Tab-separated table of C-alpha atoms in Angstrom:
chain	number	residue	atom	x	y	z
A	790	UNK	CA	114.393	77.266	106.474
A	791	UNK	CA	115.337	75.588	109.755
A	792	UNK	CA	118.864	76.982	110.029
A	793	UNK	CA	118.014	80.252	111.755
A	794	UNK	CA	118.990	80.570	115.441
A	795	UNK	CA	118.105	83.848	117.077
A	796	UNK	CA	120.833	83.484	119.719
A	797	UNK	CA	123.278	85.023	117.221
A	798	UNK	CA	121.254	88.255	117.285
A	799	UNK	CA	119.741	88.299	120.789
A	800	UNK	CA	119.377	91.740	122.311
A	801	UNK	CA	120.320	93.700	119.185
A	802	UNK	CA	118.701	96.964	118.078
A	803	UNK	CA	115.920	95.072	116.295
A	804	UNK	CA	115.074	93.165	119.472
A	805	UNK	CA	114.944	96.421	121.425
A	806	UNK	CA	112.379	97.884	119.031
A	807	UNK	CA	110.361	94.675	118.796
A	808	UNK	CA	110.185	93.992	122.517
A	809	UNK	CA	109.578	97.619	123.478
A	810	UNK	CA	106.532	97.675	121.186
A	811	UNK	CA	105.443	94.279	122.513
A	812	UNK	CA	105.691	95.537	126.096
A	813	UNK	CA	103.674	98.677	125.291
A	814	UNK	CA	100.873	96.552	123.842
A	815	UNK	CA	100.858	94.056	126.713
A	816	UNK	CA	100.770	96.909	129.222
A	817	UNK	CA	97.728	98.289	127.415
A	818	UNK	CA	96.011	94.900	127.564
A	819	UNK	CA	96.758	94.625	131.285
A	820	UNK	CA	94.922	97.877	132.027
A	821	UNK	CA	91.695	95.874	132.074
A	822	UNK	CA	91.197	92.995	134.513
A	823	UNK	CA	89.626	90.932	131.746
A	824	UNK	CA	91.952	88.248	130.421
A	825	UNK	CA	93.696	88.314	127.072
A	826	UNK	CA	95.306	85.835	124.684
A	827	UNK	CA	98.919	86.091	123.561
A	828	UNK	CA	100.059	84.106	120.519
A	829	UNK	CA	103.651	83.958	119.235
A	830	UNK	CA	104.146	82.402	115.785
A	831	UNK	CA	107.968	82.206	115.762
A	832	UNK	CA	108.941	81.845	119.394
A	833	UNK	CA	112.572	80.758	119.174
A	834	UNK	CA	114.198	79.543	122.381
A	835	UNK	CA	112.297	81.962	124.591
A	836	UNK	CA	115.357	83.449	126.296
A	837	UNK	CA	119.097	83.714	125.707
A	838	UNK	CA	122.317	83.651	127.734
A	839	UNK	CA	124.426	86.566	126.564
A	840	UNK	CA	127.675	84.748	127.371
A	841	UNK	CA	126.807	81.879	124.996
A	842	UNK	CA	129.309	81.391	122.188
A	843	UNK	CA	126.629	82.038	119.554
A	844	UNK	CA	125.580	85.321	121.148
A	845	UNK	CA	129.205	86.323	121.668
A	846	UNK	CA	130.147	85.605	118.047
A	847	UNK	CA	128.819	88.991	116.913
A	848	UNK	CA	127.828	90.386	120.323
A	849	UNK	CA	125.064	92.394	118.676
A	850	UNK	CA	123.528	93.137	122.074
A	851	UNK	CA	126.389	95.586	122.683
A	852	UNK	CA	124.757	97.840	120.083
A	853	UNK	CA	121.261	97.146	121.353
A	854	UNK	CA	120.138	96.442	124.901
A	855	UNK	CA	123.543	96.972	126.581
A	856	UNK	CA	123.693	100.797	126.396
A	857	UNK	CA	120.027	101.102	127.397
A	858	UNK	CA	120.515	98.733	130.331
A	859	UNK	CA	123.223	100.951	131.755
A	860	UNK	CA	120.874	103.960	131.739
A	861	UNK	CA	117.555	102.175	132.287
A	862	UNK	CA	116.510	104.467	135.168
A	863	UNK	CA	116.485	107.284	132.626
A	864	UNK	CA	113.875	105.495	130.476
A	865	UNK	CA	110.685	105.459	132.597
A	866	UNK	CA	108.550	104.832	129.515
A	867	UNK	CA	110.308	101.451	129.124
A	868	UNK	CA	109.794	100.363	132.745
A	869	UNK	CA	107.696	97.352	131.734
A	870	UNK	CA	110.225	96.214	129.123
A	871	UNK	CA	113.106	96.544	131.581
A	872	UNK	CA	111.120	94.722	134.265
A	873	UNK	CA	110.854	91.714	131.928
A	874	UNK	CA	114.642	91.784	131.488
A	875	UNK	CA	115.252	92.255	135.207
A	876	UNK	CA	113.119	89.168	135.896
A	877	UNK	CA	115.871	87.136	134.206
A	878	UNK	CA	118.716	89.135	135.782
A	879	UNK	CA	118.264	89.364	139.566
A	880	UNK	CA	121.532	91.266	139.983
A	881	UNK	CA	122.757	94.392	138.262
A	882	UNK	CA	124.627	92.482	135.544
A	883	UNK	CA	123.023	91.808	132.173
A	884	UNK	CA	123.570	88.070	131.739
A	885	UNK	CA	120.341	86.988	130.041
A	886	UNK	CA	118.002	88.495	127.497
A	887	UNK	CA	114.324	87.538	127.120
A	888	UNK	CA	112.910	86.630	123.773
A	889	UNK	CA	109.315	87.608	123.071
A	890	UNK	CA	107.922	84.544	124.936
A	891	UNK	CA	109.688	85.531	128.172
A	892	UNK	CA	108.557	89.141	127.743
A	893	UNK	CA	104.988	87.875	127.377
A	894	UNK	CA	105.387	85.547	130.352
A	895	UNK	CA	106.429	88.476	132.528
A	896	UNK	CA	103.124	90.254	131.842
A	897	UNK	CA	100.940	87.131	132.018
A	898	UNK	CA	98.308	87.061	134.759
A	899	UNK	CA	96.241	84.034	135.893
A	900	UNK	CA	93.380	85.026	133.575
A	901	UNK	CA	95.617	85.362	130.472
A	902	UNK	CA	96.609	82.618	128.006
A	903	UNK	CA	100.032	82.194	126.404
A	904	UNK	CA	100.363	80.157	123.185
A	905	UNK	CA	103.774	79.690	121.575
A	906	UNK	CA	104.694	78.092	118.256
A	907	UNK	CA	108.146	77.079	117.046
A	908	UNK	CA	109.061	74.764	114.143
A	909	UNK	CA	112.823	74.297	114.726
A	910	UNK	CA	113.408	71.007	116.611
A	911	UNK	CA	116.223	72.218	118.871
A	912	UNK	CA	114.676	75.621	119.467
A	913	UNK	CA	111.351	74.171	120.587
A	914	UNK	CA	113.188	71.922	123.058
A	915	UNK	CA	114.935	74.974	124.516
A	916	UNK	CA	111.623	76.826	124.555
A	917	UNK	CA	110.069	74.087	126.680
A	918	UNK	CA	113.008	74.285	129.079
A	919	UNK	CA	112.868	78.076	129.344
A	920	UNK	CA	109.143	78.582	129.794
A	921	UNK	CA	106.954	78.005	132.805
A	922	UNK	CA	104.054	75.532	133.001
A	923	UNK	CA	101.384	78.068	132.016
A	924	UNK	CA	102.598	78.372	128.413
A	925	UNK	CA	101.014	76.176	125.745
A	926	UNK	CA	103.851	75.246	123.372
A	927	UNK	CA	103.207	73.892	119.869
A	928	UNK	CA	105.896	72.328	117.693
A	929	UNK	CA	104.498	73.556	114.423
A	930	UNK	CA	104.779	76.060	111.598
A	931	UNK	CA	103.446	79.338	112.976
A	932	UNK	CA	102.165	80.485	109.596
A	933	UNK	CA	100.057	77.355	109.320
A	934	UNK	CA	99.162	77.265	112.980
A	935	UNK	CA	97.951	80.814	113.498
A	936	UNK	CA	94.693	80.676	111.478
A	937	UNK	CA	93.930	77.297	113.036
A	938	UNK	CA	94.136	78.785	116.544
A	939	UNK	CA	91.857	81.745	115.821
A	940	UNK	CA	89.700	83.075	117.316
A	941	UNK	CA	91.360	82.438	120.673
A	942	UNK	CA	89.913	82.370	124.166
A	943	UNK	CA	89.952	84.971	125.720
A	944	UNK	CA	88.835	86.888	122.639
A	945	UNK	CA	91.015	89.954	123.140
A	946	UNK	CA	94.755	89.892	122.782
A	947	UNK	CA	97.956	90.084	120.770
A	948	UNK	CA	99.626	88.040	118.048
A	949	UNK	CA	103.349	88.593	117.504
A	950	UNK	CA	104.750	87.545	114.123
A	951	UNK	CA	108.518	87.796	113.649
A	952	UNK	CA	109.864	85.236	111.178
A	953	UNK	CA	113.549	85.360	110.185
A	954	UNK	CA	112.715	86.207	106.541
A	955	UNK	CA	115.540	83.946	105.396
A	956	UNK	CA	113.222	82.897	102.593
A	957	UNK	CA	111.947	85.712	100.393
A	958	UNK	CA	108.638	83.864	100.308
A	959	UNK	CA	108.169	84.725	103.993
A	960	UNK	CA	107.106	88.256	103.072
A	961	UNK	CA	104.245	86.968	100.942
A	962	UNK	CA	103.360	84.335	103.552
A	963	UNK	CA	103.129	86.968	106.282
A	964	UNK	CA	100.624	88.932	104.205
A	965	UNK	CA	98.490	85.922	103.247
A	966	UNK	CA	98.515	84.671	106.846
A	967	UNK	CA	97.297	88.054	108.107
A	968	UNK	CA	94.526	88.111	105.509
A	969	UNK	CA	93.340	84.726	106.815
A	970	UNK	CA	93.703	85.892	110.405
A	971	UNK	CA	91.578	88.959	109.733
A	972	UNK	CA	88.684	86.784	108.575
A	973	UNK	CA	88.857	84.659	111.734
A	974	UNK	CA	89.775	87.265	114.364
A	975	UNK	CA	89.390	90.830	113.062
A	976	UNK	CA	89.465	92.413	116.536
A	977	UNK	CA	92.870	91.047	117.551
A	978	UNK	CA	96.013	93.145	117.797
A	979	UNK	CA	98.741	91.938	115.434
A	980	UNK	CA	102.363	93.086	115.693
A	981	UNK	CA	104.617	92.152	112.771
A	982	UNK	CA	108.385	92.619	112.864
A	983	UNK	CA	110.391	92.960	109.631
A	984	UNK	CA	114.008	93.809	108.724
A	985	UNK	CA	115.251	96.829	106.809
A	986	UNK	CA	117.887	95.415	104.465
A	987	UNK	CA	120.357	96.453	101.780
A	988	UNK	CA	118.887	98.058	98.681
A	989	UNK	CA	119.085	95.024	96.402
A	990	UNK	CA	117.261	92.686	98.813
A	991	UNK	CA	114.947	94.935	100.845
A	992	UNK	CA	111.280	93.962	100.510
A	993	UNK	CA	109.839	96.028	103.338
A	994	UNK	CA	107.932	98.369	101.015
A	995	UNK	CA	105.928	95.595	99.409
A	996	UNK	CA	105.228	94.042	102.807
A	997	UNK	CA	103.912	97.309	104.220
A	998	UNK	CA	101.662	97.815	101.208
A	999	UNK	CA	100.296	94.289	101.491
A	1000	UNK	CA	99.566	94.568	105.213
A	1001	UNK	CA	97.886	97.921	104.742
A	1002	UNK	CA	95.449	96.202	102.387
A	1003	UNK	CA	94.593	92.940	104.133
A	1004	UNK	CA	91.416	94.208	105.808
A	1005	UNK	CA	92.394	95.989	109.016
A	1006	UNK	CA	91.154	99.539	109.557
A	1007	UNK	CA	94.079	100.726	111.695
A	1008	UNK	CA	97.672	100.069	110.537
A	1009	UNK	CA	100.566	101.774	112.349
A	1010	UNK	CA	104.162	101.516	111.144
A	1011	UNK	CA	107.231	102.236	113.300
A	1012	UNK	CA	110.784	101.967	111.938
A	1013	UNK	CA	114.226	102.450	113.454
A	1014	UNK	CA	117.413	102.549	111.389
A	1015	UNK	CA	120.783	102.679	113.128
A	1016	UNK	CA	123.017	103.178	110.091
A	1017	UNK	CA	123.046	103.960	106.399
A	1018	UNK	CA	121.440	101.517	103.986
A	1019	UNK	CA	124.039	99.462	102.155
A	1020	UNK	CA	123.765	98.564	98.476
A	1021	UNK	CA	124.306	94.831	98.697
A	1022	UNK	CA	124.371	93.351	102.217
A	1023	UNK	CA	123.276	93.831	105.799
A	1024	UNK	CA	120.401	94.881	108.040
A	1025	UNK	CA	120.516	98.573	108.855
A	1026	UNK	CA	117.308	98.705	110.869
A	1027	UNK	CA	113.909	97.139	111.394
A	1028	UNK	CA	110.244	97.934	111.649
A	1029	UNK	CA	107.089	96.994	113.493
A	1030	UNK	CA	103.688	97.015	111.846
A	1031	UNK	CA	100.833	97.041	114.344
A	1032	UNK	CA	97.361	96.187	113.112
A	1033	UNK	CA	94.566	97.345	115.429
A	1034	UNK	CA	97.044	99.166	117.699
A	1035	UNK	CA	95.926	100.034	121.228
A	1036	UNK	CA	95.005	103.599	122.115
A	1037	UNK	CA	97.925	106.020	122.348
A	1038	UNK	CA	100.540	103.551	121.058
A	1039	UNK	CA	101.408	106.098	118.376
A	1040	UNK	CA	102.051	108.729	121.042
A	1041	UNK	CA	104.279	106.360	123.022
A	1042	UNK	CA	106.322	105.541	119.927
A	1043	UNK	CA	106.598	109.188	118.886
A	1044	UNK	CA	108.322	109.807	122.215
A	1045	UNK	CA	110.442	106.630	122.177
A	1046	UNK	CA	111.789	106.413	118.628
A	1047	UNK	CA	113.850	109.633	118.565
A	1048	UNK	CA	115.586	108.645	121.818
A	1049	UNK	CA	116.291	105.137	120.549
A	1050	UNK	CA	117.759	106.590	117.374
A	1051	UNK	CA	120.056	108.905	119.297
A	1052	UNK	CA	121.160	106.156	121.693
A	1053	UNK	CA	121.674	103.304	119.213
A	1054	UNK	CA	122.913	105.231	116.157
A	1055	UNK	CA	125.959	103.702	114.482
A	1056	UNK	CA	126.460	106.576	112.045
A	1057	UNK	CA	124.911	109.899	111.048
A	1058	UNK	CA	122.386	108.213	108.755
A	1059	UNK	CA	120.473	106.714	111.691
A	1060	UNK	CA	116.809	107.673	111.559
A	1061	UNK	CA	113.295	106.778	112.644
A	1062	UNK	CA	109.900	106.810	111.022
A	1063	UNK	CA	106.385	106.607	112.426
A	1064	UNK	CA	103.319	106.746	110.226
A	1065	UNK	CA	99.766	105.565	109.939
A	1066	UNK	CA	99.539	103.472	106.779
A	1067	UNK	CA	95.817	103.221	107.317
A	1068	UNK	CA	93.594	104.950	109.821
A	1069	UNK	CA	89.834	105.141	109.881
A	1070	UNK	CA	87.562	106.579	112.539
A	1071	UNK	CA	86.584	104.021	115.115
């Protein structure tokens, strides 16, 4: 459970989807002057050097953020996301990539709170080194810690949940954790990342069904696949489930996803999907 290191995958197509959605939500929260709370259950190291030997082993960022970075002026809808990356790269070169904590830190204002959880011993040490003094960092299991931290102060905000899913039990734990969270903080925005895997190991369908039935009235699902689904091995895409999504997030994603698919496609089977799994009148 403690073997996963996100540096091997930093900046890949899944990170692009995850952090673009995260940036959209944080931008929506920043529209109001009132403060918000940001909580990250699986923070990782916070940020990543793209020339590190772990990142270079598979160089997955070359099929993710790299092509977008080269044409970033052509993506005005991702200005906030790119600004978070530019904050770590003062020149034109792409040397560093922000994890979700650094993306959140970029948007943080004096009135906003930033709470980060990470269980891995080495990762939490790197997280402390990479983050500024305004972040509250907890060395704990995010699944256990989230309900204990709810409701937060300020009482509006975002929770990002993106476990590695190395254990198949993580899918069930995500759903049970969200059911607990709903009871304690039903008005929060929750963004849950999940992988799209080979046919014999993919559990995304059951996860989506469970999250659509854990109490929230608004459940939006966005998926991006960059290649065909294999039969036995590999991640061909990923998804983001957003519970209580902010206004017009669906419209932003309807514009973004087709362009991401065209830009990051690895074969002709690349595709995207956007659907409301649950939507009731507010």
